[in-house]
Amino acid sequence: WYLDSFCDMRSFPKVKDTNDEKEFTQMIKAIKVRHNNVVPMMALGVQRLKKGMDLKIVCEKLDEIHQFLDRLYMSRLGSRMLIGQHVELHNPNPPHCVGCIHTKMSPVEVARNASEDAREMCLREYGSSPDVNIYGDPTFTIPYVPAHLQLMVFELVRNSLRAMQEHYMDSDKVAPLVRIIVADGIEDVTIKVSDEGGGIPRSGLPNILTYLYSTAQNPLDEHTDLGTSEAVTMAGYRYGIPISRLYAWYFGGDLQIISMEGYG
């Protein structure tokens, strides 16, 4: 895929007029679609690596594999951001939007949409879902890429909901709320997602941000169809947390997991 895309870019003639530029835009748009399923394809590769190798060897090479995947996915994120920005500038932009960037994005509104999507997924999988409460000023806005924030909040809320459902599965108690707090600071905007899903043991915390670890069953198998015709979300492939951190890093932010074992 990457070789094909590189050849397409290198062989494209020099852009001399607006018609050439339109053709260039169509070409890079096709490249973006071609790479829709890089993440699940790589996830399948890592899964096969774990199956085919001694677990001790895989664990010894964990840092090397993790650093390679971090570089690959960060590079991919940058490429897709640039292509997406170029393509979107050709489309009629809604108010306050410059390409992919929303100059007046409401973090509270994006968090609400992301948590609703996560609750719908939880309802489909478990038949019920804890409520999500959001605390913050909905009129507060920042310039950001809404799709990036949507992905990060969705993944964190999805993890919280799954932990809550499994923690309270055999309990008579009703699962409590997931809480999202949007804090507007002088230097930073902080979004905190908290739950009471039992937390993660301290020994397991370093693994949460790696690509070779999961507490959930991986839906990928040897026969998974990973054609480029339909995008597959990485959230479904247990890569959501480490990739969400890359999205945060991309614009100078960070993602931190703080656990209280036995609580949430």
XYZ file of C-alpha atoms in Angstrom:
264
model
C 0.000 0.000 0.000
C 2.722 2.452 0.981
C 4.856 1.569 -2.038
C 1.858 2.087 -4.359
C 1.100 5.437 -2.734
C 4.739 6.550 -2.955
C 4.812 5.626 -6.692
C 1.536 7.505 -7.291
C 2.972 10.626 -5.648
C 6.362 10.443 -7.404
C 4.920 9.791 -10.860
C 2.353 12.614 -10.668
C 3.359 15.431 -13.077
C 4.150 18.920 -11.842
C 1.022 20.927 -11.017
C 0.746 23.837 -13.465
C -2.887 24.957 -13.282
C -6.139 24.491 -11.344
C -7.141 21.419 -13.367
C -3.850 19.726 -12.477
C -4.427 20.647 -8.848
C -7.914 19.078 -8.898
C -6.449 15.871 -10.315
C -3.753 15.945 -7.621
C -6.460 16.320 -4.959
C -8.325 13.280 -6.332
C -5.082 11.281 -6.320
C -4.250 12.026 -2.676
C -7.904 11.408 -1.735
C -7.575 7.906 -3.265
C -4.347 7.394 -1.289
C -6.153 8.246 1.959
C -8.891 5.697 1.191
C -6.287 3.049 0.286
C -4.806 3.339 3.793
C -8.104 3.286 5.741
C -7.383 -0.161 7.185
C -3.679 0.106 7.996
C -4.397 -0.060 11.749
C -6.435 -3.308 11.764
C -4.031 -4.824 9.200
C -1.092 -4.098 11.518
C -3.127 -5.366 14.490
C -3.621 -8.654 12.642
C 0.123 -8.768 11.952
C 0.938 -8.267 15.643
C -1.606 -10.942 16.571
C 0.056 -13.422 14.196
C 3.462 -12.418 15.593
C 2.290 -13.285 19.116
C 0.869 -16.623 17.911
C 3.967 -17.589 15.942
C 6.651 -16.558 18.420
C 7.585 -17.559 21.914
C 5.870 -15.083 24.263
C 9.199 -14.534 26.081
C 10.852 -13.355 22.826
C 7.892 -11.076 22.020
C 8.069 -9.525 25.503
C 11.837 -8.971 25.172
C 11.247 -7.118 21.896
C 8.232 -5.235 23.243
C 9.945 -1.814 23.350
C 11.314 -2.207 19.826
C 7.909 -3.232 18.409
C 6.102 -0.512 20.353
C 8.489 2.237 19.220
C 8.176 1.104 15.589
C 4.355 1.141 15.773
C 4.367 4.536 17.512
C 6.490 5.965 14.663
C 4.349 4.309 11.987
C 1.026 5.491 13.428
C 2.262 9.015 14.192
C 3.573 9.325 10.634
C 0.242 7.992 9.331
C -1.669 10.474 11.487
C 0.385 13.379 10.102
C -0.068 12.236 6.483
C -3.825 11.790 6.885
C -4.122 15.176 8.597
C -2.323 16.912 5.703
C -4.290 15.041 3.022
C -7.576 15.601 4.865
C -6.846 19.315 5.258
C -6.006 19.722 1.560
C -9.122 17.796 0.434
C -11.448 19.599 2.864
C -10.295 23.011 1.633
C -11.903 22.067 -1.708
C -15.265 21.427 -0.035
C -17.734 24.071 1.141
C -16.759 24.592 4.775
C -19.330 25.011 7.564
C -19.075 28.213 9.635
C -15.938 28.511 11.796
C -14.163 25.679 9.932
C -10.846 25.895 8.080
C -10.517 22.494 6.440
C -10.527 19.865 9.225
C -9.949 22.478 11.938
C -12.913 23.952 13.806
C -11.913 27.359 15.164
C -14.745 27.355 17.741
C -15.086 23.709 18.782
C -16.996 23.002 21.999
C -15.186 20.189 23.908
C -18.384 19.588 25.928
C -20.415 19.082 22.735
C -17.828 16.723 21.224
C -17.635 14.777 24.511
C -21.435 14.463 24.486
C -21.474 13.069 20.937
C -18.592 10.667 21.654
C -20.188 9.362 24.859
C -23.525 8.816 23.097
C -21.759 6.738 20.434
C -19.962 4.717 23.138
C -23.242 4.125 25.019
C -24.906 2.885 21.827
C -22.084 0.372 21.337
C -22.382 -0.705 24.974
C -26.164 -1.167 24.613
C -25.632 -3.371 21.546
C -23.035 -5.547 23.290
C -24.504 -5.822 26.797
C -28.183 -4.842 26.465
C -27.699 -1.959 28.927
C -25.307 0.899 29.578
C -24.373 3.135 32.517
C -25.292 6.805 32.134
C -22.650 9.398 31.306
C -22.708 12.821 32.991
C -20.719 15.713 31.513
C -19.626 18.691 33.603
C -18.374 21.846 31.904
C -19.419 24.982 30.070
C -20.957 24.079 26.669
C -20.324 27.622 25.381
C -16.554 27.314 25.967
C -14.737 26.780 22.637
C -11.199 26.103 21.360
C -9.624 25.644 17.902
C -9.087 21.907 17.351
C -9.887 18.975 15.047
C -13.250 17.611 16.293
C -12.667 14.145 14.776
C -9.466 13.737 16.847
C -11.136 14.677 20.125
C -14.175 12.540 19.259
C -11.927 9.501 18.787
C -10.047 10.043 22.062
C -13.130 10.621 24.234
C -15.036 7.761 22.549
C -12.236 5.311 23.288
C -11.878 6.357 26.933
C -15.649 6.269 27.564
C -15.963 2.919 25.743
C -13.297 1.446 28.023
C -14.999 2.874 31.107
C -18.411 1.520 30.115
C -17.020 -1.955 29.421
C -15.171 -2.000 32.761
C -18.349 -0.917 34.599
C -20.539 -3.502 32.865
C -18.118 -6.320 33.674
C -17.460 -5.100 37.235
C -21.178 -4.973 38.095
C -22.259 -7.979 35.977
C -22.881 -10.286 38.960
C -23.884 -7.543 41.382
C -27.356 -6.510 42.510
C -26.205 -2.885 42.472
C -26.902 -0.620 39.531
C -23.693 0.503 37.806
C -22.945 4.136 38.754
C -22.313 6.982 36.333
C -19.320 7.609 34.129
C -18.287 11.232 34.677
C -16.644 13.523 32.144
C -15.220 16.829 33.397
C -14.109 19.504 30.912
C -11.815 22.009 32.664
C -10.769 25.267 31.002
C -7.382 26.284 32.412
C -5.142 29.256 31.632
C -2.634 27.060 29.752
C -4.498 23.820 29.068
C -7.872 22.268 28.478
C -8.210 19.058 30.500
C -10.835 16.398 29.902
C -11.160 13.838 32.685
C -13.117 10.612 32.217
C -13.707 8.713 35.470
C -15.545 5.505 36.309
C -16.055 3.008 39.125
C -15.187 -0.070 37.075
C -12.688 -1.600 39.508
C -9.526 0.011 38.136
C -6.388 -1.674 36.830
C -3.725 -3.374 38.996
C -0.503 -1.363 39.220
C 1.425 -4.190 37.507
C -0.906 -3.929 34.505
C -0.747 -0.141 34.034
C 2.420 -0.050 31.850
C 0.744 -2.521 29.461
C -2.346 -0.389 28.844
C -0.424 1.911 26.485
C 1.204 -0.887 24.465
C 0.012 -2.565 21.266
C 0.627 -6.174 22.395
C -1.691 -6.189 25.380
C -5.445 -6.310 25.804
C -7.875 -7.098 28.599
C -10.583 -7.729 26.000
C -11.056 -10.369 23.359
C -9.627 -9.304 19.999
C -12.236 -9.618 17.227
C -9.580 -10.025 14.515
C -8.949 -13.494 13.154
C -7.082 -15.077 10.267
C -10.121 -14.695 7.986
C -10.913 -11.046 8.727
C -11.609 -9.189 5.483
C -9.462 -6.062 5.514
C -10.189 -4.706 2.047
C -10.001 -0.952 1.646
C -13.633 -0.572 0.619
C -14.877 0.041 4.145
C -13.118 1.744 7.032
C -12.752 -0.205 10.273
C -12.461 1.733 13.530
C -9.392 0.974 15.600
C -11.462 1.122 18.767
C -12.786 -2.325 17.921
C -9.248 -3.714 17.741
C -8.062 -2.759 21.239
C -5.609 -0.215 19.851
C -7.706 2.723 20.986
C -5.737 3.780 24.068
C -2.178 3.896 22.612
C -3.435 5.475 19.371
C -5.558 8.008 21.289
C -2.376 9.057 23.094
C -0.706 9.672 19.705
C -3.661 11.875 18.689
C -3.191 13.853 21.920
C 0.575 14.143 21.339
C 0.072 15.328 17.745
C -1.057 18.799 18.882
C 1.178 18.931 21.958
C -1.203 17.324 24.463
C -1.029 14.082 26.440
C -3.169 11.193 27.612
C -2.634 9.772 31.095
C -4.224 6.758 32.763
C -4.531 7.001 36.560
C -5.968 3.928 38.255
C -7.242 3.196 41.769
C -7.335 -0.597 41.945
C -10.589 -1.835 43.439
C -12.350 1.420 42.600
C -11.915 2.816 39.080
